[in-house]
PDB file of C-alpha atoms and ligand atoms in Angstrom:
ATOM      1  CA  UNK A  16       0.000   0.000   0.000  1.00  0.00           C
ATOM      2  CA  UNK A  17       1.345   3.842  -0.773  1.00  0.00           C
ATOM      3  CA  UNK A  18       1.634   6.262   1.718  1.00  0.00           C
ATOM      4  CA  UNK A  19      -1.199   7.243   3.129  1.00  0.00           C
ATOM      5  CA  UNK A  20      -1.829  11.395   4.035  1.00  0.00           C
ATOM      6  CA  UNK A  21      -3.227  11.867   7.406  1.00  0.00           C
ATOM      7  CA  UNK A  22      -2.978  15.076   9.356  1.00  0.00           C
ATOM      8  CA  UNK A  23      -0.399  16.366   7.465  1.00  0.00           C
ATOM      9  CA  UNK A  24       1.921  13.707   7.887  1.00  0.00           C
ATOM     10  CA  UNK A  25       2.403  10.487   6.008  1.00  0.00           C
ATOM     11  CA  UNK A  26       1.742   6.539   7.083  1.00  0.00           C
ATOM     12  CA  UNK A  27       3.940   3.912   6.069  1.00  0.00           C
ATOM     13  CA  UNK A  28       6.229   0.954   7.377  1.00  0.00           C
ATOM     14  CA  UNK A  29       9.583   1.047   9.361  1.00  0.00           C
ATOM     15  CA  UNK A  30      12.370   0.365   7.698  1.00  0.00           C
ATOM     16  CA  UNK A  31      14.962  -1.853   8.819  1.00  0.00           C
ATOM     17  CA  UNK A  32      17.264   0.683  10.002  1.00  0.00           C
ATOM     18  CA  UNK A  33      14.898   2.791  11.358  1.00  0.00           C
ATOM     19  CA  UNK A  34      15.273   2.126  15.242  1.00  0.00           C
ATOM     20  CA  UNK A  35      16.939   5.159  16.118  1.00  0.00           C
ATOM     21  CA  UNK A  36      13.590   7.244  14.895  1.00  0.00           C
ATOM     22  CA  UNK A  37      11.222   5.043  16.467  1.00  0.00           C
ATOM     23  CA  UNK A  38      13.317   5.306  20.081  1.00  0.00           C
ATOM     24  CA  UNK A  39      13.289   9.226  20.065  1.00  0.00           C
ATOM     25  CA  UNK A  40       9.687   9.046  18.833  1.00  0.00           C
ATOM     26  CA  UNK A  41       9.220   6.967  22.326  1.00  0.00           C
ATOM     27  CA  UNK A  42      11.298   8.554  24.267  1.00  0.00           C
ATOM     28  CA  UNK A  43       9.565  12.516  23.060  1.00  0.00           C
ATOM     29  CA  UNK A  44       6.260  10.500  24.372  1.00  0.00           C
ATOM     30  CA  UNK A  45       5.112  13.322  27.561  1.00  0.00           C
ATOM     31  CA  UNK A  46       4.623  11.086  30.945  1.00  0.00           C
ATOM     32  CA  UNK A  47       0.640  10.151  30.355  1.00  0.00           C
ATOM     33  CA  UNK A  48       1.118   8.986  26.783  1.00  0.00           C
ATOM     34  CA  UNK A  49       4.269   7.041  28.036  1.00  0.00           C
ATOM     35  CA  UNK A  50       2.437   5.379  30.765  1.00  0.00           C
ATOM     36  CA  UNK A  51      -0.536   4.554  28.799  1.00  0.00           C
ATOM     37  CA  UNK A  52       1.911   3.152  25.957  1.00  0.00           C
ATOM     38  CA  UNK A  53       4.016   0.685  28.207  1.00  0.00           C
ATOM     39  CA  UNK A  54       1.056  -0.041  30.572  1.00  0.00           C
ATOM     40  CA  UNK A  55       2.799   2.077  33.359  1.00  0.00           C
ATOM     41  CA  UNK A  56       5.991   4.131  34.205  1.00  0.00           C
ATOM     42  CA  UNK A  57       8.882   3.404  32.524  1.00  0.00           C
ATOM     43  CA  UNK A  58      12.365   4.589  32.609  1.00  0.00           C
ATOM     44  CA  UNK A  59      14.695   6.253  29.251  1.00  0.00           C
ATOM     45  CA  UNK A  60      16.645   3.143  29.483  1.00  0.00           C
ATOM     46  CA  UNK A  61      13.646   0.624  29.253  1.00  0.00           C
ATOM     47  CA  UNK A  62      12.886   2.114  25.859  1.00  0.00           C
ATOM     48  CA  UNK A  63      16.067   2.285  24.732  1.00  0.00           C
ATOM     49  CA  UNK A  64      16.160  -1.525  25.511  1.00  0.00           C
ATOM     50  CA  UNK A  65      12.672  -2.154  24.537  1.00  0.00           C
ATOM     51  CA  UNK A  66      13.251  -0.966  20.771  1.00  0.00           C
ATOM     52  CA  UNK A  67      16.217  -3.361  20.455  1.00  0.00           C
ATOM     53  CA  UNK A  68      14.500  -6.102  21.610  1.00  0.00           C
ATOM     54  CA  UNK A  69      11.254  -5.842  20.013  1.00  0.00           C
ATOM     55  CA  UNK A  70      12.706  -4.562  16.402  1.00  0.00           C
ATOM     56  CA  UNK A  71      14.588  -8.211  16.519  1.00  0.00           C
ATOM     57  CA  UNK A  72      11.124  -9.831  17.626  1.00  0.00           C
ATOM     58  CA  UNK A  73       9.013 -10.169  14.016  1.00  0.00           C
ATOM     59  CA  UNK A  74       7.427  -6.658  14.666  1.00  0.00           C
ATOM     60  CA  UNK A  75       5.481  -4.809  11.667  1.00  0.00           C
ATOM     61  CA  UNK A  76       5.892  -1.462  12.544  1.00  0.00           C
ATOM     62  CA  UNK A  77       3.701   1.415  11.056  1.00  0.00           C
ATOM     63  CA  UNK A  78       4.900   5.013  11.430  1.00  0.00           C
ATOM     64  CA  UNK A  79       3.304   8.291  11.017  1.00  0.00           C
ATOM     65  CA  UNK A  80       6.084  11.070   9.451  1.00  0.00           C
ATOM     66  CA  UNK A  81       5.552  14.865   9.441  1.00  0.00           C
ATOM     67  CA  UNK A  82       8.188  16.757   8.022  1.00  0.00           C
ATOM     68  CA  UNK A  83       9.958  13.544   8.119  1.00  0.00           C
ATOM     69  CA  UNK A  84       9.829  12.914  11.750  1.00  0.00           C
ATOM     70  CA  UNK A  85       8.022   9.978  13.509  1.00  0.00           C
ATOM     71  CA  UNK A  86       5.105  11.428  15.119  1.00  0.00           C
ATOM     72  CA  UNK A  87       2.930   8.281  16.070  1.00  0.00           C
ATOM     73  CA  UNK A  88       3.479   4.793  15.216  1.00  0.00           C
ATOM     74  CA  UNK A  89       1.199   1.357  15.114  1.00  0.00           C
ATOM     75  CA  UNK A  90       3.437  -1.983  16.460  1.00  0.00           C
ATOM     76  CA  UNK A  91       2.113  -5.265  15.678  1.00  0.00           C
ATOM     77  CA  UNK A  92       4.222  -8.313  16.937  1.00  0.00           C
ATOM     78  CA  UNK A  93       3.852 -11.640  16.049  1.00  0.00           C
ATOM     79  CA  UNK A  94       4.178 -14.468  19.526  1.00  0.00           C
ATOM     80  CA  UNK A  95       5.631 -16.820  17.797  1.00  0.00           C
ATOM     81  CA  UNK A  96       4.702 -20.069  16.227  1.00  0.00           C
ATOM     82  CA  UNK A  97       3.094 -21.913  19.227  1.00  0.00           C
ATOM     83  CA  UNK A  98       0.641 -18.841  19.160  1.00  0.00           C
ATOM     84  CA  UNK A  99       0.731 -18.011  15.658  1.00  0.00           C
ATOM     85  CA  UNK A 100      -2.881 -16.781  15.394  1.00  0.00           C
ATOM     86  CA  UNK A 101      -2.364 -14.082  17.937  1.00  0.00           C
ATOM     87  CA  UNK A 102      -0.277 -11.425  17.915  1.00  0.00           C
ATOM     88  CA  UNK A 103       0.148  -8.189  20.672  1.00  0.00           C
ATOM     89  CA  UNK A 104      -0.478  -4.624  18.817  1.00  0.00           C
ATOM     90  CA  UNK A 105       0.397  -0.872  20.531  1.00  0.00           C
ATOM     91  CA  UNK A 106       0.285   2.382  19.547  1.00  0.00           C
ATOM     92  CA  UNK A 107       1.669   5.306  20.314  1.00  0.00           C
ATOM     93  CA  UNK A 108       1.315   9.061  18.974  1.00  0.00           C
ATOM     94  CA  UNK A 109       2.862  12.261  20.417  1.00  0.00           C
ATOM     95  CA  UNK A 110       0.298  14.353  22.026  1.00  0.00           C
ATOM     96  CA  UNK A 111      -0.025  17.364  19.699  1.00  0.00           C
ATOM     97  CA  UNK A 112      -1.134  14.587  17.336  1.00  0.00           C
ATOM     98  CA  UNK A 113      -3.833  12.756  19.473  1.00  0.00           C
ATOM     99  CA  UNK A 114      -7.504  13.245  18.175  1.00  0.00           C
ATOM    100  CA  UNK A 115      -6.994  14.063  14.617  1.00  0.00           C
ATOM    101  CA  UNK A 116      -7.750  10.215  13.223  1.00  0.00           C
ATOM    102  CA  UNK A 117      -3.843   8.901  13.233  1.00  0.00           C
ATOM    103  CA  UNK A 118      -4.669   6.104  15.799  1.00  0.00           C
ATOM    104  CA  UNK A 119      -7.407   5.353  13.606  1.00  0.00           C
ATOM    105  CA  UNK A 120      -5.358   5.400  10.230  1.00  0.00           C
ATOM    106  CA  UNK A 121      -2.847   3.145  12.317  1.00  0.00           C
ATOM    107  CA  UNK A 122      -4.855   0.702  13.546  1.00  0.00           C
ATOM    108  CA  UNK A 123      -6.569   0.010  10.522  1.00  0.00           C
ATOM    109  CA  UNK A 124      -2.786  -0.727   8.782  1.00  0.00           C
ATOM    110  CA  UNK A 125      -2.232  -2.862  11.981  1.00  0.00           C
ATOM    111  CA  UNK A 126      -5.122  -4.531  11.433  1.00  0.00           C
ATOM    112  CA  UNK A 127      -4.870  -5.445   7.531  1.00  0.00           C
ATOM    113  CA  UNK A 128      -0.904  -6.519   8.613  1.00  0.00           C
ATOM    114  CA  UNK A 129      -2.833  -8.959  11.260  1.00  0.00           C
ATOM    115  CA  UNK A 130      -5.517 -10.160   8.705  1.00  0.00           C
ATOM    116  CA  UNK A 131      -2.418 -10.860   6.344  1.00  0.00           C
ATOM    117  CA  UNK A 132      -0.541 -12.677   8.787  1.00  0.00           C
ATOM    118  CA  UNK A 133      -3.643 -15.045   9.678  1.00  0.00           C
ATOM    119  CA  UNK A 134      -3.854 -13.655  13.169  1.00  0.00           C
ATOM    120  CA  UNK A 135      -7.531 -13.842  14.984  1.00  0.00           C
ATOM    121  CA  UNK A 136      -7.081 -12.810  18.199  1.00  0.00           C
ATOM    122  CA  UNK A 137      -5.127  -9.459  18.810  1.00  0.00           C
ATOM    123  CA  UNK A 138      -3.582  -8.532  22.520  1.00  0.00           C
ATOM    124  CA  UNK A 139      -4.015  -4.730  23.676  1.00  0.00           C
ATOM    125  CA  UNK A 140      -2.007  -3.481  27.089  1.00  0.00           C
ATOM    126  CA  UNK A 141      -4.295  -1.057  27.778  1.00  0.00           C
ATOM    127  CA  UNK A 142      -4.526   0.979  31.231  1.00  0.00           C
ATOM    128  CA  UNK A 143      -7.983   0.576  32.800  1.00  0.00           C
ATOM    129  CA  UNK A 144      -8.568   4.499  32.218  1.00  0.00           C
ATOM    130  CA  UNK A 145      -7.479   4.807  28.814  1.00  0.00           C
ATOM    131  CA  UNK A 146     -11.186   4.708  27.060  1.00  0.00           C
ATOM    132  CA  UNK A 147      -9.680   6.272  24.228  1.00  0.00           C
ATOM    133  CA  UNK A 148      -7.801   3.418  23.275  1.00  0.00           C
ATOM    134  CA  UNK A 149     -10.660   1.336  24.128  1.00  0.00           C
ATOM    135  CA  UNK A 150     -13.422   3.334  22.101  1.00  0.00           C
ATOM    136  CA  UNK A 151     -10.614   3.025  19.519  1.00  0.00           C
ATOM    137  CA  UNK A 152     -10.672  -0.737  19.348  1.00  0.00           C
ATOM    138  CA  UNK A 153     -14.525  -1.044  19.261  1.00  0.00           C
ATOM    139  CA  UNK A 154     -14.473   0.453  16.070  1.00  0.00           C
ATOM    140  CA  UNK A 155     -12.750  -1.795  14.454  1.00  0.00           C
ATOM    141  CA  UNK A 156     -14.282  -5.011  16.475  1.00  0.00           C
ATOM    142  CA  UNK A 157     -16.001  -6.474  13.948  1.00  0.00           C
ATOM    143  CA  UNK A 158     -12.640  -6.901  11.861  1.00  0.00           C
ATOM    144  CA  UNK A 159     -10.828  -8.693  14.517  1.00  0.00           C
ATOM    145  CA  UNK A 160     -10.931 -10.278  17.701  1.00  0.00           C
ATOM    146  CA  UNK A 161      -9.766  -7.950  20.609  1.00  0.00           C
ATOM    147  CA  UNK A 162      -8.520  -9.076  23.909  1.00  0.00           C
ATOM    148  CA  UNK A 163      -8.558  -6.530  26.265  1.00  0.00           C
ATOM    149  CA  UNK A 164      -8.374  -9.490  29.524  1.00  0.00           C
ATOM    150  CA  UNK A 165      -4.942  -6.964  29.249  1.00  0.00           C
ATOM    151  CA  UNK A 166      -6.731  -4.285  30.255  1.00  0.00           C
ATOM    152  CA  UNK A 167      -4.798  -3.412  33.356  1.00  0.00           C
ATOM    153  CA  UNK A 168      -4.674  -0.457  36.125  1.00  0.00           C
ATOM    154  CA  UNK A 169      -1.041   0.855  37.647  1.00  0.00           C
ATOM    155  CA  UNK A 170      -0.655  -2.372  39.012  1.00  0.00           C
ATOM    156  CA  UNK A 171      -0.096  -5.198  36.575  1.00  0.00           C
ATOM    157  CA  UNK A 172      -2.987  -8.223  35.618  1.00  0.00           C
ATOM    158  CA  UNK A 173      -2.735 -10.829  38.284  1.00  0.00           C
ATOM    159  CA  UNK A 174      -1.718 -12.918  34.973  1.00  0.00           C
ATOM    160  CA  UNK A 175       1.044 -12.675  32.284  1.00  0.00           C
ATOM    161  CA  UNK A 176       0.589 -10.406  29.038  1.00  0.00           C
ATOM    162  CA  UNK A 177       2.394 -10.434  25.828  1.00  0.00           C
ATOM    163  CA  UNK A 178       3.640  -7.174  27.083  1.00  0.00           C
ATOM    164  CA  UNK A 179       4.266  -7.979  30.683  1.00  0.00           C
ATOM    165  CA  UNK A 180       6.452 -10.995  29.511  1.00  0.00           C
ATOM    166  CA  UNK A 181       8.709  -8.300  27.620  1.00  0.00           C
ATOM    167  CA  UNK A 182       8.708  -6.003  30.173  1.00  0.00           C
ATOM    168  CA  UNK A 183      10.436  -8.406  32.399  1.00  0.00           C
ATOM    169  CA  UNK A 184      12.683  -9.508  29.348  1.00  0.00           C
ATOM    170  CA  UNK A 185      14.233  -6.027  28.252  1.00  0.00           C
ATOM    171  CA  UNK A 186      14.444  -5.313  32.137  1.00  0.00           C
ATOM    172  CA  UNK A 187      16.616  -8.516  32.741  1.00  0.00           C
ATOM    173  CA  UNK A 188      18.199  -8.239  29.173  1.00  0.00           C
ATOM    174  CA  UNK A 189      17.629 -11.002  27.871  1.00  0.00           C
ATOM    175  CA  UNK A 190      18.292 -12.044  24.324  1.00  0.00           C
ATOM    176  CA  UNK A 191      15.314 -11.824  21.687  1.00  0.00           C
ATOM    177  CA  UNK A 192      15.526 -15.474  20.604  1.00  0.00           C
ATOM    178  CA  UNK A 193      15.061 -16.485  24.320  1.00  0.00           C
ATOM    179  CA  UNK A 194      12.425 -14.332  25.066  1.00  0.00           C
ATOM    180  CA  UNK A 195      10.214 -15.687  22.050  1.00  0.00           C
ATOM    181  CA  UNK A 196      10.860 -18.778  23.619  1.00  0.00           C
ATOM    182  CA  UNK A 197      10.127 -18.067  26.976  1.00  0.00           C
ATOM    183  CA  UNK A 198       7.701 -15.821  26.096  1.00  0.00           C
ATOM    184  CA  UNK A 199       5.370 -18.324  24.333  1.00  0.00           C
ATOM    185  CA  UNK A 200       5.886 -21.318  27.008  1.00  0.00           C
ATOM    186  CA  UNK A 201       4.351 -18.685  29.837  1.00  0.00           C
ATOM    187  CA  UNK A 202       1.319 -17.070  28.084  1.00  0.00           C
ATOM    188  CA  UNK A 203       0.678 -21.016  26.908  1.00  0.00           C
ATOM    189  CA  UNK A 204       0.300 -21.983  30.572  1.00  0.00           C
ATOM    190  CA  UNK A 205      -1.093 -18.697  31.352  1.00  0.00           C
ATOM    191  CA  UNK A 206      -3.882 -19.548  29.046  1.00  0.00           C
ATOM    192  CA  UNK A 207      -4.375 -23.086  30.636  1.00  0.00           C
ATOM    193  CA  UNK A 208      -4.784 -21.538  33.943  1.00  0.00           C
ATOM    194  CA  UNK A 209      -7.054 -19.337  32.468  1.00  0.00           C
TER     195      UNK A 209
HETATM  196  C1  COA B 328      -4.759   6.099  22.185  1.00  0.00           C
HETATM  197  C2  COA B 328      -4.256   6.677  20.864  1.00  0.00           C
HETATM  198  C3  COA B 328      -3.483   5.617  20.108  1.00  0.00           C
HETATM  199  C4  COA B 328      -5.492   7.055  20.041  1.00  0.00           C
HETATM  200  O1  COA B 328      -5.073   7.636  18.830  1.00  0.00           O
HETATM  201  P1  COA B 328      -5.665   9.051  18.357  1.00  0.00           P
HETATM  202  O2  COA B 328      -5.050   9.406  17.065  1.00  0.00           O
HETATM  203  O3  COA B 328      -5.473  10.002  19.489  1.00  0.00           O
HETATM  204  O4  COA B 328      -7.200   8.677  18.200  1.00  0.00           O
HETATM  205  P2  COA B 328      -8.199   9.044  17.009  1.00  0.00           P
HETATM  206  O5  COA B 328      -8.123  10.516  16.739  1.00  0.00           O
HETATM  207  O6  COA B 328      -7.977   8.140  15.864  1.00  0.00           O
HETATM  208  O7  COA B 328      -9.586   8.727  17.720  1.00  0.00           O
HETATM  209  C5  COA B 328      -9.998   7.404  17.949  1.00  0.00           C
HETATM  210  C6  COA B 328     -11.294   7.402  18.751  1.00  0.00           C
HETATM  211  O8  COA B 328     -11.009   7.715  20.108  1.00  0.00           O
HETATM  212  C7  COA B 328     -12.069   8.517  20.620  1.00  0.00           C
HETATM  213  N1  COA B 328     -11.437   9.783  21.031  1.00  0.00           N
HETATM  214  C8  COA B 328     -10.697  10.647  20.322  1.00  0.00           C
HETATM  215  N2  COA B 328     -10.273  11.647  21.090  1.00  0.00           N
HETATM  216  C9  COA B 328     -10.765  11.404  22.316  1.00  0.00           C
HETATM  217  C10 COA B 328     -10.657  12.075  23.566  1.00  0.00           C
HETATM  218  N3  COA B 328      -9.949  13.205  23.693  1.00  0.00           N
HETATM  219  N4  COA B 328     -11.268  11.502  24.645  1.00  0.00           N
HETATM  220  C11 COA B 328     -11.958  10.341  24.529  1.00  0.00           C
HETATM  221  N5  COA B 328     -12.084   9.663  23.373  1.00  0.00           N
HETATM  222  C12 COA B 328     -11.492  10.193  22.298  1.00  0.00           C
HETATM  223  C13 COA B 328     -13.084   8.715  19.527  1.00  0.00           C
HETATM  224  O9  COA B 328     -14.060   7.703  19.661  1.00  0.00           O
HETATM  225  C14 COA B 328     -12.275   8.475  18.297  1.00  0.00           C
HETATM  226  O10 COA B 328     -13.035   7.958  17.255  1.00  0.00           O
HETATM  227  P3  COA B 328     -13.902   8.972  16.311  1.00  0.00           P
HETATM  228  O11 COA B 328     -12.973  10.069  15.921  1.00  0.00           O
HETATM  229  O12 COA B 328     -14.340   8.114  15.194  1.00  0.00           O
HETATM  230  O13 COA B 328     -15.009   9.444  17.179  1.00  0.00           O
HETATM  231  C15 COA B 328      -3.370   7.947  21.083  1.00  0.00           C
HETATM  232  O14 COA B 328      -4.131   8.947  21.696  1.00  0.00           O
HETATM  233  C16 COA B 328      -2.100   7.665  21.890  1.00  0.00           C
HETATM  234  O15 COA B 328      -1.078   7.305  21.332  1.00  0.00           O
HETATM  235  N6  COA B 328      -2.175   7.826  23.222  1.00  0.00           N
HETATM  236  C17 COA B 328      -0.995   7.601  24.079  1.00  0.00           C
HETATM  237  C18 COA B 328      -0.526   6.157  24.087  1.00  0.00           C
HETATM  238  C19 COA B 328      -1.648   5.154  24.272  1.00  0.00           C
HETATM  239  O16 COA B 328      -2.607   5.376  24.991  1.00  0.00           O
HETATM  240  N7  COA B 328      -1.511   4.000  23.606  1.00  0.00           N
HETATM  241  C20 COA B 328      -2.497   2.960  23.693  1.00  0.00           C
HETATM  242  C21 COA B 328      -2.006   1.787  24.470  1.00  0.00           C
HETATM  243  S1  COA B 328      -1.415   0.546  23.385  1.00  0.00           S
END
């Protein structure tokens, strides 16, 4: 698909090479946005670890460029083959963006990237207050199945997430091939306790 104009800006994938733009983009994030992104506080260092780890992870990243700056940007990752109809998706746009239809323009990318990839069942992190994220995904819920069982307050879901799981993987460092790994054999027996 070509760019798309939204805003003023443009929509279209991350290249490979592109990591350094999507951590500033994160990191220019003000406090709320970066809260509501991550699923609570987190530190310069987490993001600077979390775009390492999660460019290396299968991730389809959509970004939104104004003056050819990343603004806002739509991540869908992929869990891996032992889930490989599910798949965790965030977004994230810088504030003097919000409300003018970018989230919207990025999900439905995100969503057409799922669709593609035969994924059913999408994952959102999503704080319990953020009902613009969630009025966000009921407009697209008849294209896909959303699970918001990750919607979580300040303190994290009694159970694992997609995005808990990396949380705790960029925070101890660990390699991306082992957190796939680890990753999938914990939401699987997450999802039998369930
Ligand atoms: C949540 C977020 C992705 C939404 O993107 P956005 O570009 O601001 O949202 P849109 O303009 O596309 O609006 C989407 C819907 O949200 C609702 N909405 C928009 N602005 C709103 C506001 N200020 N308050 C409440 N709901 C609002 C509307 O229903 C809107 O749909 P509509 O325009 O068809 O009525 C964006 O605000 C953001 O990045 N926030 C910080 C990070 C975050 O919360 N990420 C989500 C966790 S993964």
């Amino acid at each position: 698909m070509h760019n798309v104009l939204v805003d003023g800006g443009t929509i279209r994938k991350l290249w490979i090479g592109e990591a350094a733009k999507y951590r500033e983009h994160l990191l220019r994030l003000d406090p709320e946005s970066r809260r509501n992104r991550f699923g609570g506080a987190v530190s310069d260092e987490f993001i600077a670890n979390f775009v390492e780890l999660t460019l290396g992870l299968d991730a389809v990243i959509h970004g939104f460029f104004v003056d050819g700056t990343l603004r806002g940007a739509g991540e869908l990752r992929t869990l891996g083959p032992a889930l490989a109809h599910e798949a965790e998706a965030a977004f994230s746009i810088e504030r003097a963006w919000q409300s003018h239809g970018v989230g919207s323009e990025l999900l439905r990318r995100t969503l057409l990237a799922a669709r593609n990839r035969g994924i059913k069942l999408l994952h959102m992190t999503c704080l319990a207050n953020n009902k613009r994220m969630q009025q966000l995904a009921r407009k697209f819920d008849a294209e896909l199945t959303f699970d918001f069982g990750s919607v979580v307050g300040e303190v994290e879901a009694a159970f694992p997430t997609p995005m808990s799981v990396l949380r705790e993987m960029v925070a101890d460092g660990h390699g991306f091939a082992i957190a796939v790994l680890d990753a999938q054999s914990r939401l699987l027996a997450a999802g039998n306790r369930r």
